[in-house]
Short mmCIF file of C-alpha atoms and ligand atoms in Angstrom, two decimals:
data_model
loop_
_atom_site.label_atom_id
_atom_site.label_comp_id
_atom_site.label_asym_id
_atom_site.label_seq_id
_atom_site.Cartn_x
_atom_site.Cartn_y
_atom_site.Cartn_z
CA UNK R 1 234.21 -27.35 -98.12
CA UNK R 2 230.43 -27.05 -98.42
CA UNK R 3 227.92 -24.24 -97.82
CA UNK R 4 224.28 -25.29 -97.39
CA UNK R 5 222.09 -22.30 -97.03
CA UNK R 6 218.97 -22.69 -94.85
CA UNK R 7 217.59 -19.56 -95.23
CA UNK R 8 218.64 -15.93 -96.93
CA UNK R 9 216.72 -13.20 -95.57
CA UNK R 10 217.52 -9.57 -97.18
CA UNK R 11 221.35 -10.29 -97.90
CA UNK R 12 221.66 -12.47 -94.79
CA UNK R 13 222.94 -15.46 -95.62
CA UNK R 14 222.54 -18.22 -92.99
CA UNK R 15 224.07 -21.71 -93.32
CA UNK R 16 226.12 -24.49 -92.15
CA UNK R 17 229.69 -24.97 -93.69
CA UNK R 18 231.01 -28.80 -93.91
CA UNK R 19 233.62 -30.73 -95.13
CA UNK R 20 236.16 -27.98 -93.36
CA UNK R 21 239.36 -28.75 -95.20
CA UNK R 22 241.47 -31.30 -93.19
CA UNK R 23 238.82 -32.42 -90.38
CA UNK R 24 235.75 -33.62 -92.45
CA UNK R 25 233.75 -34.47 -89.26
CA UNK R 26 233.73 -30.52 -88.08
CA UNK R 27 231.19 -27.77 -88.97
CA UNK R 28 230.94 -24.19 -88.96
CA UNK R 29 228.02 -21.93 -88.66
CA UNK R 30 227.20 -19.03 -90.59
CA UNK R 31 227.22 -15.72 -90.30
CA UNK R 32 230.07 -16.34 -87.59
CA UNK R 33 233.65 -15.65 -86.62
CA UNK R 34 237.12 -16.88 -86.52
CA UNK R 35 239.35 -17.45 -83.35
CA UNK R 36 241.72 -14.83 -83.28
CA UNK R 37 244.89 -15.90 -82.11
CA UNK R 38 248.81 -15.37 -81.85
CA UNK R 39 250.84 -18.05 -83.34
CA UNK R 40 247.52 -20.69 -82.97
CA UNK R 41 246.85 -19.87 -79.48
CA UNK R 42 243.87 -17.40 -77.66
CA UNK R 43 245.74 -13.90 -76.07
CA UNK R 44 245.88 -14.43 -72.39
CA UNK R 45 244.71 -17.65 -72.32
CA UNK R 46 245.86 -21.55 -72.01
CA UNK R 47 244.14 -23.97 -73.75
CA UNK R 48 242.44 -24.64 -70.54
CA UNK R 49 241.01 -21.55 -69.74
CA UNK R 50 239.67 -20.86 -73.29
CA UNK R 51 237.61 -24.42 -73.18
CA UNK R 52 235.71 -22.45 -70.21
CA UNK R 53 234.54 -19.98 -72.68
CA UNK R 54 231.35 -20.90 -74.69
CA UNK R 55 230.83 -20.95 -78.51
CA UNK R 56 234.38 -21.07 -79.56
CA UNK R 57 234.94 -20.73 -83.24
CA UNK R 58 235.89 -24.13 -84.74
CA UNK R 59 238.08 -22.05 -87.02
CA UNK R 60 241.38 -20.72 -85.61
CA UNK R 61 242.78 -17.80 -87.30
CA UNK R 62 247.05 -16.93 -87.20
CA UNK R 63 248.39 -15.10 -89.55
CA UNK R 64 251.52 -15.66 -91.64
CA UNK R 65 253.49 -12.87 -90.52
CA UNK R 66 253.60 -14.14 -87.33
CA UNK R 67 255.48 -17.45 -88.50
CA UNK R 68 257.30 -16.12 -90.79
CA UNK R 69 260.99 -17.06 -88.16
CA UNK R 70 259.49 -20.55 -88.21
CA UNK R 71 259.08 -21.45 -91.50
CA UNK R 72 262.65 -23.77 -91.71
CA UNK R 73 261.60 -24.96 -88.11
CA UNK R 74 258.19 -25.89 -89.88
CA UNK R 75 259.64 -27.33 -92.87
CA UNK R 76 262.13 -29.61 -90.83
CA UNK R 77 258.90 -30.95 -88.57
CA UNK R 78 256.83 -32.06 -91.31
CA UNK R 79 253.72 -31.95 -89.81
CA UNK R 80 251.87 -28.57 -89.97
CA UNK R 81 250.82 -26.09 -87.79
CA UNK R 82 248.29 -27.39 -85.55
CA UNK R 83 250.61 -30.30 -84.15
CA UNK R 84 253.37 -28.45 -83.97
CA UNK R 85 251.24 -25.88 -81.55
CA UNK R 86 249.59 -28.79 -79.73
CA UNK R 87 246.25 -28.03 -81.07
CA UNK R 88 246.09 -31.09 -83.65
CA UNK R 89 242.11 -31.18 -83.54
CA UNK R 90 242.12 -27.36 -84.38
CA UNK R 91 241.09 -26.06 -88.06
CA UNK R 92 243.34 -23.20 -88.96
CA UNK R 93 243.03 -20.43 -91.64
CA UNK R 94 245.96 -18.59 -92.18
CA UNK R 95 245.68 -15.13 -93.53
CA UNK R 96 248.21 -12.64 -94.71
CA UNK R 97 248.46 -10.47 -91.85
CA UNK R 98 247.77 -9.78 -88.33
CA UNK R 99 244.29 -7.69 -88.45
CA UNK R 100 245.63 -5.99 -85.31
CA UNK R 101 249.03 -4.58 -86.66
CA UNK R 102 249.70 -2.21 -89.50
CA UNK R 103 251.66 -3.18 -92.56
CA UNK R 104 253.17 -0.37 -94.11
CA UNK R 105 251.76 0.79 -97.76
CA UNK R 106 254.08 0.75 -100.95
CA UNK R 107 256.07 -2.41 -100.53
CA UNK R 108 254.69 -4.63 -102.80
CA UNK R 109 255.46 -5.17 -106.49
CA UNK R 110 254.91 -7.22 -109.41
CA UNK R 111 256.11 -10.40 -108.27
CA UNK R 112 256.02 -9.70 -104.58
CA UNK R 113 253.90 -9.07 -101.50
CA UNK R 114 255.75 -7.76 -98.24
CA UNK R 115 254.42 -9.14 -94.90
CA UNK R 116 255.47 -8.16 -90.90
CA UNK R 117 256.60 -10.24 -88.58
CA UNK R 118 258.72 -9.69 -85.34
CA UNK R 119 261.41 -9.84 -87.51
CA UNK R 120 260.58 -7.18 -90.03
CA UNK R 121 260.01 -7.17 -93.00
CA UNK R 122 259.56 -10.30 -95.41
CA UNK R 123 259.10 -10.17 -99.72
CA UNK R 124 256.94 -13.30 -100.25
CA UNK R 125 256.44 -15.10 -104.14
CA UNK R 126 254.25 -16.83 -104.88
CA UNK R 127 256.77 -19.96 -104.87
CA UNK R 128 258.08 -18.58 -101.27
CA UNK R 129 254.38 -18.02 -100.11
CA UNK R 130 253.17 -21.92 -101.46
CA UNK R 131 256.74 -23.30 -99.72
CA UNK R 132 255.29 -21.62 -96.18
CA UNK R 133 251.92 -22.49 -96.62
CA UNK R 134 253.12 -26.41 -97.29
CA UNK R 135 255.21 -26.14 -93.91
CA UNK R 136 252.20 -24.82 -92.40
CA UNK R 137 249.21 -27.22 -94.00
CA UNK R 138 246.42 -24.73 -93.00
CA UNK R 139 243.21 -25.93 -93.27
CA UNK R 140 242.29 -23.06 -94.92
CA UNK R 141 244.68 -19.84 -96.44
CA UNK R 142 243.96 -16.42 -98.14
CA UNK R 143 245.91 -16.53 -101.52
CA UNK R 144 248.98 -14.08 -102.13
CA UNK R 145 247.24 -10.81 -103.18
CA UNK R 146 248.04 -7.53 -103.64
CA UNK R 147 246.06 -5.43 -101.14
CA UNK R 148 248.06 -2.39 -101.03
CA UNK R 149 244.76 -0.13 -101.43
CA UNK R 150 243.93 0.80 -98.45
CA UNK R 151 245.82 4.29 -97.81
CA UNK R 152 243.65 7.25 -98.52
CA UNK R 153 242.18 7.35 -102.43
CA UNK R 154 243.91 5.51 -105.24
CA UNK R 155 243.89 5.89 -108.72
CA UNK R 156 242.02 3.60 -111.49
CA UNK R 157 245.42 2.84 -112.36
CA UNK R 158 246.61 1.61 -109.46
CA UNK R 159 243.19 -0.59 -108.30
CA UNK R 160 243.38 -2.31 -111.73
CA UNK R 161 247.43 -3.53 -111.18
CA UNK R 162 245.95 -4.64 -107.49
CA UNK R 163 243.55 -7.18 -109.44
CA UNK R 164 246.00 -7.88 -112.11
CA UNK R 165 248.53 -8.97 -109.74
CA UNK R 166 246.23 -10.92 -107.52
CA UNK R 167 244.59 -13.02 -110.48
CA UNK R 168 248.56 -13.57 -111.37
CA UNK R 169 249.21 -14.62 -107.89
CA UNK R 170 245.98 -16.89 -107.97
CA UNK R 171 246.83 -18.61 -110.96
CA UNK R 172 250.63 -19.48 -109.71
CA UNK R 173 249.62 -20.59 -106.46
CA UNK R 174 246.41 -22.56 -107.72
CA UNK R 175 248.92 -24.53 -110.14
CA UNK R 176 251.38 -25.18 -107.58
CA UNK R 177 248.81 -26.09 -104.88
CA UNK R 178 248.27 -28.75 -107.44
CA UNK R 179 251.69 -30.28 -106.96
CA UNK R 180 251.75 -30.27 -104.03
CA UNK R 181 250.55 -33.37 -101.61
CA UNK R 182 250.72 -31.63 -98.53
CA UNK R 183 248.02 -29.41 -99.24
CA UNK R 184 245.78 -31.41 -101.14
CA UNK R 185 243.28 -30.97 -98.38
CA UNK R 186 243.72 -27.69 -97.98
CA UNK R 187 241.20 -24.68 -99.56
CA UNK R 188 242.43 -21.91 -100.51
CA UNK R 189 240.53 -18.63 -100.14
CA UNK R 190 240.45 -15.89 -103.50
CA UNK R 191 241.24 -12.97 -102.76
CA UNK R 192 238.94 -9.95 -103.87
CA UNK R 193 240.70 -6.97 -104.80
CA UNK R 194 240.77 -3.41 -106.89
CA UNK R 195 239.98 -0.64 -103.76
CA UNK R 196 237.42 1.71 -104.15
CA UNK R 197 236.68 1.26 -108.09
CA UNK R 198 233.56 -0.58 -108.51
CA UNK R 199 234.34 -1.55 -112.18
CA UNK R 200 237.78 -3.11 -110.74
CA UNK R 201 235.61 -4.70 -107.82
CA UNK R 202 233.22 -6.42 -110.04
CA UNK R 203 236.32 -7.76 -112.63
CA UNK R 204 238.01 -9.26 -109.36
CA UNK R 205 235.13 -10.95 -108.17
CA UNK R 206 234.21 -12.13 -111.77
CA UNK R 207 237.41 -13.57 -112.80
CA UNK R 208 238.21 -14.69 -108.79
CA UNK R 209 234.88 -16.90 -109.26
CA UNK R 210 235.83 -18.72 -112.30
CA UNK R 211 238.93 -20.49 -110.25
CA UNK R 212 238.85 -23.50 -108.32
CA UNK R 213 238.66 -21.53 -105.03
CA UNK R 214 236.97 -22.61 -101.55
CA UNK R 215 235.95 -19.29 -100.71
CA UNK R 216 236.29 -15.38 -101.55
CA UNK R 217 237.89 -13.18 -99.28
CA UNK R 218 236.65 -9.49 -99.57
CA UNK R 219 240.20 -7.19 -99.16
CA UNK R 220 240.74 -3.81 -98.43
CA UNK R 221 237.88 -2.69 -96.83
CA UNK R 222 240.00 -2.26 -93.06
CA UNK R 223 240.97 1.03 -92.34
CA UNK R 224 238.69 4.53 -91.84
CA UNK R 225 240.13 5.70 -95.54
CA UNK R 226 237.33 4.84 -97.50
CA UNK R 227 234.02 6.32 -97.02
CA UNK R 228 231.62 3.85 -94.78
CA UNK R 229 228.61 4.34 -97.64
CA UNK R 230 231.66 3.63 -100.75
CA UNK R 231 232.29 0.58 -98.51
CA UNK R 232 228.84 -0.93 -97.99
CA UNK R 233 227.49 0.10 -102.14
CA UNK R 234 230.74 -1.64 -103.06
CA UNK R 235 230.17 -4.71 -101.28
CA UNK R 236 226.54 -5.17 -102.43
CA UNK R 237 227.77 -5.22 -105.89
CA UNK R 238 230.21 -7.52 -105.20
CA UNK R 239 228.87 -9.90 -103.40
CA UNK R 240 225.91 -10.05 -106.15
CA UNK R 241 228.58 -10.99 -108.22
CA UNK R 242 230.00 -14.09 -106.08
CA UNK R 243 228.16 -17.30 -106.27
CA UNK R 244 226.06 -18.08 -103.38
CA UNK R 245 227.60 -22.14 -102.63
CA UNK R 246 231.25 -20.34 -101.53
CA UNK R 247 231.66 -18.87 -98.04
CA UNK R 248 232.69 -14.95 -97.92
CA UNK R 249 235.12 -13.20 -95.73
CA UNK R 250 236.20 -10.57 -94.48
CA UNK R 251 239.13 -8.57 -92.65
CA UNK R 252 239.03 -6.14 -90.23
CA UNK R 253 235.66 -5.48 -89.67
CA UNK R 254 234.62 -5.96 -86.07
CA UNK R 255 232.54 -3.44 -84.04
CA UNK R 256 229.44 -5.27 -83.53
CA UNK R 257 226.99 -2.37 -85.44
CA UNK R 258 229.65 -2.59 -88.55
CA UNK R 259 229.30 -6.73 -88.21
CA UNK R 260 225.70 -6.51 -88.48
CA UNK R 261 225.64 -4.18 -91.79
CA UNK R 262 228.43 -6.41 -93.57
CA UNK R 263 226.47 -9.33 -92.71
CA UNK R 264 223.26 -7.98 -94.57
CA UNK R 265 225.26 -7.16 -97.36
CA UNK R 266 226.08 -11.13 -97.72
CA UNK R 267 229.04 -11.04 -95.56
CA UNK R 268 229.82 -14.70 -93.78
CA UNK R 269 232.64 -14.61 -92.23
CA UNK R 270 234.72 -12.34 -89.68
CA UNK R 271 237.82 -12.38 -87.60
CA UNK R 272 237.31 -12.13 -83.81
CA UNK R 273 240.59 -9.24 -83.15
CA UNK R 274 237.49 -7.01 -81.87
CA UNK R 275 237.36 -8.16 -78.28
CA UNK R 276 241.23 -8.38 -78.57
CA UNK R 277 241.47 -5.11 -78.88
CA UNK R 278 238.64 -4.42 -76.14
CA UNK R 279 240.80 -6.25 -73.46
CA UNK R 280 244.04 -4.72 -74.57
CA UNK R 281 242.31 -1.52 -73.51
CA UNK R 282 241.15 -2.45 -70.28
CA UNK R 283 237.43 -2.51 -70.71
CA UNK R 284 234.53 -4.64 -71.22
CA UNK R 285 232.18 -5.84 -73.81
CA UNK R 286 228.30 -4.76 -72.20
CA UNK R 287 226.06 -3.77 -75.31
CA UNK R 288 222.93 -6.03 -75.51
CA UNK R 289 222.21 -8.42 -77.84
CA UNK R 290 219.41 -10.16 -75.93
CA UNK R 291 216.28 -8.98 -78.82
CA UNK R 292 213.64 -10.97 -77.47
CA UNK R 293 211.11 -8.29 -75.65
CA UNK R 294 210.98 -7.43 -72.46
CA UNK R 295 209.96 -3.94 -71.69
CA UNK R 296 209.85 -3.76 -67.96
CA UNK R 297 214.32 -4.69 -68.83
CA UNK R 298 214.47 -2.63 -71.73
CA UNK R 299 213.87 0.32 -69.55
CA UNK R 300 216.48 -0.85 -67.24
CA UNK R 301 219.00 -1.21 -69.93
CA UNK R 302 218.08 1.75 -71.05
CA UNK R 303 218.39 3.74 -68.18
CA UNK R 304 221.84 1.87 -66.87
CA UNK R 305 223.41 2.50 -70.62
CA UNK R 306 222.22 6.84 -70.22
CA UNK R 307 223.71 6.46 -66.80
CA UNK R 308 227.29 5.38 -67.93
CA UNK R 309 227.11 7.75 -70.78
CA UNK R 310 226.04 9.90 -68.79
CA UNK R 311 229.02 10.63 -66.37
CA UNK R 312 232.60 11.80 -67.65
CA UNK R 313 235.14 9.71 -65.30
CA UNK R 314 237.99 11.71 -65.10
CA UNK R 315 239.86 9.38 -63.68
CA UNK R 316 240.84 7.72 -67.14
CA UNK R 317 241.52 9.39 -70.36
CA UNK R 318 238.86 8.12 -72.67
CA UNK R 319 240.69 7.17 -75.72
CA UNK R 320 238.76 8.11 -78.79
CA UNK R 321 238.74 4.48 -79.76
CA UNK R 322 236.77 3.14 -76.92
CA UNK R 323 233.23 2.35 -78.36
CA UNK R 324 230.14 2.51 -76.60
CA UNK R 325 230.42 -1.29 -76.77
CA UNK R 326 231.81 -1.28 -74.01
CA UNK R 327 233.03 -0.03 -70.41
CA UNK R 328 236.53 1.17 -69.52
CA UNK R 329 237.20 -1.26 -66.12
CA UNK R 330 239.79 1.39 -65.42
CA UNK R 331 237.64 4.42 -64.31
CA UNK R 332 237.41 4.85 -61.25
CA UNK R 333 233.63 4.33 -60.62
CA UNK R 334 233.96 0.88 -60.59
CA UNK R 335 236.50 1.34 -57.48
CA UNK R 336 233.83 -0.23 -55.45
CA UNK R 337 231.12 -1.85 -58.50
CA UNK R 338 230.74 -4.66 -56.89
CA UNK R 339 228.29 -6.47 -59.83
CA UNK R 340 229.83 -8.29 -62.61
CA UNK R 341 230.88 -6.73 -65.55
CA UNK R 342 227.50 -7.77 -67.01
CA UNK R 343 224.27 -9.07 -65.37
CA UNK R 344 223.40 -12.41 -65.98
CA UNK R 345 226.63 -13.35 -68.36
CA UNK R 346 227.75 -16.97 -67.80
CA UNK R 347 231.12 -16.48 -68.06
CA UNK R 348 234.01 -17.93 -65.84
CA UNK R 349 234.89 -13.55 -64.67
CA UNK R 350 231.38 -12.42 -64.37
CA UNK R 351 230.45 -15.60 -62.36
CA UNK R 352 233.50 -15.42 -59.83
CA UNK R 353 234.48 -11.54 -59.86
CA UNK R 354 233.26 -8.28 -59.29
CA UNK R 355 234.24 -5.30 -61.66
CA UNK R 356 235.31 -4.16 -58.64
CA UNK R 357 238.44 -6.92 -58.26
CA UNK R 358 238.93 -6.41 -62.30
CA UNK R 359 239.78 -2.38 -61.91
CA UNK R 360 241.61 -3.64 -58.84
CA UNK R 361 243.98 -5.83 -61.04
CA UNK R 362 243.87 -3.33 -63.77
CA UNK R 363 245.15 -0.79 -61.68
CA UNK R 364 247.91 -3.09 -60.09
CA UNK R 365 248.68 -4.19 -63.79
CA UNK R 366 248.10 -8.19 -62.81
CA UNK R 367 248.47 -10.14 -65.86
CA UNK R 368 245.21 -11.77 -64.81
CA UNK R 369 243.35 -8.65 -65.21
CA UNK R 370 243.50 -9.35 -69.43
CA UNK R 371 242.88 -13.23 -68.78
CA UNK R 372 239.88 -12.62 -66.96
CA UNK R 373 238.91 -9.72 -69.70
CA UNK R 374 239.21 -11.95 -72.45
CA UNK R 375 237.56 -14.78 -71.02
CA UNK R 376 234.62 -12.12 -70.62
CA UNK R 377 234.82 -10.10 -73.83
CA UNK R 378 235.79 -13.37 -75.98
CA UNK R 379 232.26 -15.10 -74.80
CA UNK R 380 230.39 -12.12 -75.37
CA UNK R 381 231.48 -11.78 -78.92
CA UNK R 382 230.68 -15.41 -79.52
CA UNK R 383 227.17 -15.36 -78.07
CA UNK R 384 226.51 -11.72 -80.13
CA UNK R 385 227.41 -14.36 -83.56
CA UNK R 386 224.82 -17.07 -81.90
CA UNK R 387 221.99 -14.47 -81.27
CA UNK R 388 222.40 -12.99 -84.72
CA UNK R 389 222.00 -16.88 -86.22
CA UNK R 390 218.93 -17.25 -84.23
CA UNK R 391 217.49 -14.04 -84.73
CA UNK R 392 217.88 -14.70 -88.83
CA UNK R 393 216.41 -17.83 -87.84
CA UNK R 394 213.22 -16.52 -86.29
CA UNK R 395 213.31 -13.30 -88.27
CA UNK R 396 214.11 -11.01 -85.67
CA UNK R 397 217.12 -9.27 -87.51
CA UNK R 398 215.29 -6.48 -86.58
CA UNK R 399 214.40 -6.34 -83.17
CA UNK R 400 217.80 -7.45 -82.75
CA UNK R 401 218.91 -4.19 -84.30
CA UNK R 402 216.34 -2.27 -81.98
CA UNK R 403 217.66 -3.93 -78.50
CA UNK R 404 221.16 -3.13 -79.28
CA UNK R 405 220.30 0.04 -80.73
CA UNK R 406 221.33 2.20 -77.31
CA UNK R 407 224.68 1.15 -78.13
CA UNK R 408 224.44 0.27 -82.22
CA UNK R 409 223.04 4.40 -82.52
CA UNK R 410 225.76 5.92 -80.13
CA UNK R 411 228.67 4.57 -82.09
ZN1 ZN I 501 231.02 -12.24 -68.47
#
């Protein structure tokens, strides 16, 4: 894998990544996202309706505890993951867990990490883990580590055996990536560790960087635990620490306003569970991303975005988690909205269907209610990655930040 960096603008690293682990001809731009997916393919969709959606990630994300049941199924086929899925042109990372379930805290140990699959749970070595990930021949994988820090505070004590563990697990997978021929190709991500303890932070990224890694990944900052402000002074130290030629992730970061600050704190890469999560909960991805000015619009926007906030539908419980990203297709104002879910979008829903029809199938619980949401909420999230490259590209990081700032400030 390569990183060339065109340009870095006040943490904001933007770039092209080549040389993507198995498929040399494929690129990736940065900041971007991952394809979040179940088992290799898109929620809701066939392979046929995602092509319809524009900007897909090149990268396809699954995570290990979802294939955990397969691994002798794996093993016995020989031929990784992507084949076997009948996505053989797809890059795949493979990372530890599912960003959108919970894995509960005080499993792991010295010599193990516990993952959760359908099955429950499964104690993973780093012999077991390397067996998997040679069944699987990822294109890219985040290394065994010990992230069990992300439950409320923890002690000095316990950050410091998260980093000790990981650097043990990084060293014994490293050397038996090495022996293996099936994964030659295949880049292993580092895995950044040690909670909230900046001294711990700094040692993991230090001694992380020193191994043959492809890329960091930046753990344990998921969750509502941790104070936002410990979170973003952490990673600035951090990533200060990494060297700037390897690509950064990160896990479980997703509302667009949160994207935006990891990204200025040199964050590169995200998952894409965000407008998963969105569709699962019947609404909408609407915030603007659109920074170039227009003031006789902004005032529109402006006004349309006071005039949802404005009215309390009743007819839907608001779950606290619905962010002002978005629109809940369920209330019962959009009965007879007979505009797409969002003026202008190109995408396969908003150019065929009314929000109207959408709270129509919501309502009537059609599965294609959560096709047609994802085919919506999926492009949107793509094209919010695309304006932020071009905005860093014309410095307007900025104004971008302004014209989104209706729904960016309300969050
Ligand atoms: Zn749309």
């Amino acid at each position: 894998m390569k990183l060339s960096l065109s340009k870095v603008v006040g943490g904001c690293r933007l770039g092209t990544l080549t040389n993507l682990g198995r498929k040399e001809n494929q690129s990736m731009e940065i900041p971007g996202c991952l394809l979040y997916t179940k088992m290799g393919s898109a929620p809701h969709l066939t392979h046929d309706t995602l092509q319809t959606v524009q900007n897909i990630p090149v990268v396809a994300q699954l995570s290990l505890s979802s294939l955990t049941d397969l691994h002798d199924v794996l093993a016995d086929y020989k031929e990784g993951i992507g084949k076997f899925i009948g996505m053989p042109e797809s890059l795949v990372y493979c990372s530890l867990h599912d960003p959108v379930s919970c894995s509960p805290a005080g499993y792991n140990t010295h010599k193990t990490v516990s993952i959760w699959g359908s099955g429950g749970r499964t104690e993973l070595t780093a012999s077991k883990f390397m067996a998997m990930q040679q069944a699987i021949r990822p294109d890219w994988f985040q290394c065994l580590s010990d992230g069990d820090t992300v439950a409320g505070e923890i002690s000095k004590k316990r950050a410091k055996k998260s980093v000790d563990r990981s650097l043990s697990f990084l060293d014994e997978c490293l050397h038996l990536q090495q022996k293996s021929p099936e994964l030659q190709q295949s880049m292993m991500i580092g895995v950044i560790e040690g909670g909230n303890v900046l001294e711990e932070r700094l040692r993991s990224a230090r001694e992380t960087a020193k191994r043959p890694v492809g890329g960091f990944l930046l753990d344990g900052f998921q969750g509502s635990t941790m104070a936002k402000e410990t979170k973003l002074e952490l990673l600035s130290f951090v990533t200060a620490e990494l060297p700037a030629e390897k690509p950064r992730f990160i896990h479980g970061i997703g509302r667009p306003d949160e994207v935006m600050e990891y990204i200025e704190r040199g964050v590169d890469i995200f998952e894409s569970f965000f407008p998963y999560l969105v569709t699962e909960r019947g609404c909408a991805l609407t915030f603007n991303y659109d920074y170039h000015p227009n003031p006789k619009e902004a005032v529109l926007k402006e006004n349309e975005q006071t005039d949802v906030e404005g009215k309390a539908d009743e007819t839907c419980n608001r779950p606290e988690e619905i962010t002002s990203f978005e629109i809940c297709l369920k209330e019962k104002r959009y009965q007879e909205d007979f505009g797409p879910l969002v003026k202008g979008c190109s995408c396969y829903c908003c150019q065929n269907h009314t929000r109207a029809y959408v709270h129509h199938l919501l309502m009537t619980k059609e599965l294609l209610a959560g096709v047609l949401l994802m085919m919506h909420n999926f492009q949107h999230y793509f094209g919010f990655f695309c304006s932020v490259r071009n905005a860093l590209k014309e410095d307007m990081v900025d104004q971008l930040k302004k014209s989104s700032s209706g729904s960016f400030s309300e969050a």
